[in-house]
Short mmCIF file of C-alpha atoms and ligand atoms in Angstrom, two decimals:
data_model
loop_
_atom_site.label_atom_id
_atom_site.label_comp_id
_atom_site.label_asym_id
_atom_site.label_seq_id
_atom_site.Cartn_x
_atom_site.Cartn_y
_atom_site.Cartn_z
CA UNK A 1 85.08 103.24 107.99
CA UNK A 2 84.93 101.24 104.98
CA UNK A 3 85.61 102.46 101.38
CA UNK A 4 85.14 100.49 97.95
CA UNK A 5 87.30 101.07 94.79
CA UNK A 6 87.04 100.03 91.48
CA UNK A 7 90.45 98.98 89.81
CA UNK A 8 90.87 97.48 86.39
CA UNK A 9 92.94 94.64 86.21
CA UNK A 10 94.96 93.76 83.17
CA UNK A 11 96.37 90.28 82.10
CA UNK A 12 93.55 88.10 83.70
CA UNK A 13 92.13 85.64 80.23
CA UNK A 14 90.49 83.08 82.20
CA UNK A 15 88.28 81.81 85.58
CA UNK A 16 91.09 80.78 87.63
CA UNK A 17 92.82 84.68 86.86
CA UNK A 18 89.53 85.69 88.75
CA UNK A 19 89.74 83.13 91.29
CA UNK A 20 93.85 83.73 91.72
CA UNK A 21 93.12 87.40 92.17
CA UNK A 22 89.92 87.42 94.60
CA UNK A 23 92.15 85.14 96.65
CA UNK A 24 95.21 87.36 97.09
CA UNK A 25 92.67 90.14 97.91
CA UNK A 26 90.49 88.20 100.32
CA UNK A 27 93.77 87.31 102.21
CA UNK A 28 94.78 91.10 103.05
CA UNK A 29 93.68 92.05 106.61
CA UNK A 30 91.50 94.94 105.99
CA UNK A 31 90.26 93.22 102.89
CA UNK A 32 86.38 92.89 103.62
CA UNK A 33 85.11 91.83 100.34
CA UNK A 34 86.83 91.24 96.98
CA UNK A 35 84.69 89.99 93.70
CA UNK A 36 86.41 89.87 90.38
CA UNK A 37 84.36 90.54 86.76
CA UNK A 38 86.45 88.70 84.31
CA UNK A 39 84.10 90.32 81.83
CA UNK A 40 85.04 94.28 82.33
CA UNK A 41 88.18 93.34 83.65
CA UNK A 42 87.22 95.06 87.22
CA UNK A 43 88.05 94.15 90.86
CA UNK A 44 85.88 95.90 93.28
CA UNK A 45 87.23 95.72 96.81
CA UNK A 46 85.80 97.38 100.34
CA UNK A 47 88.33 97.70 102.94
CA UNK A 48 89.31 99.76 105.54
CA UNK A 49 92.04 102.37 105.26
CA UNK A 50 92.90 102.66 108.63
CA UNK A 51 94.39 98.95 108.02
CA UNK A 52 94.81 98.15 104.70
CA UNK A 53 95.75 100.80 101.59
CA UNK A 54 94.94 101.52 97.90
CA UNK A 55 98.57 100.83 97.07
CA UNK A 56 99.01 97.38 99.39
CA UNK A 57 96.10 96.48 97.82
CA UNK A 58 96.92 96.80 94.30
CA UNK A 59 100.65 95.71 94.75
CA UNK A 60 98.91 92.32 96.05
CA UNK A 61 97.05 92.00 92.38
CA UNK A 62 100.81 93.00 91.02
CA UNK A 63 102.49 89.81 93.67
CA UNK A 64 99.66 87.44 92.19
CA UNK A 65 101.01 88.14 89.02
CA UNK A 66 98.50 90.73 87.18
CA UNK A 67 98.20 94.23 86.60
CA UNK A 68 96.45 97.01 88.57
CA UNK A 69 94.93 99.74 85.98
CA UNK A 70 93.64 102.59 86.99
CA UNK A 71 91.30 102.93 89.85
CA UNK A 72 87.46 104.34 90.03
MO1 9UX B 101 94.14 80.52 83.56
MO2 9UX B 101 95.30 82.83 84.35
O1 9UX B 101 94.58 79.10 82.21
O2 9UX B 101 96.83 83.45 84.75
S1 9UX B 101 94.79 81.47 85.34
S2 9UX B 101 95.11 81.76 81.99
#
């Protein structure tokens, strides 16, 4: 079972921010795909909920130095 979530991410201002967030997410075990759109400030993440929680995904964004906001 895979799940897809969109998380709004605050604090990203350039393309390098986008790369940092994507890399932080992709290295989490259980994350299959992560792509960040700078214009919409949204990270789209496809993950295996049995391996990684939404809370852990948000924590990774925060650890990378950005602000996870509401998810949809
Ligand atoms: Mo770009 Mo983002 O110079 O934290 S990497 S603003």
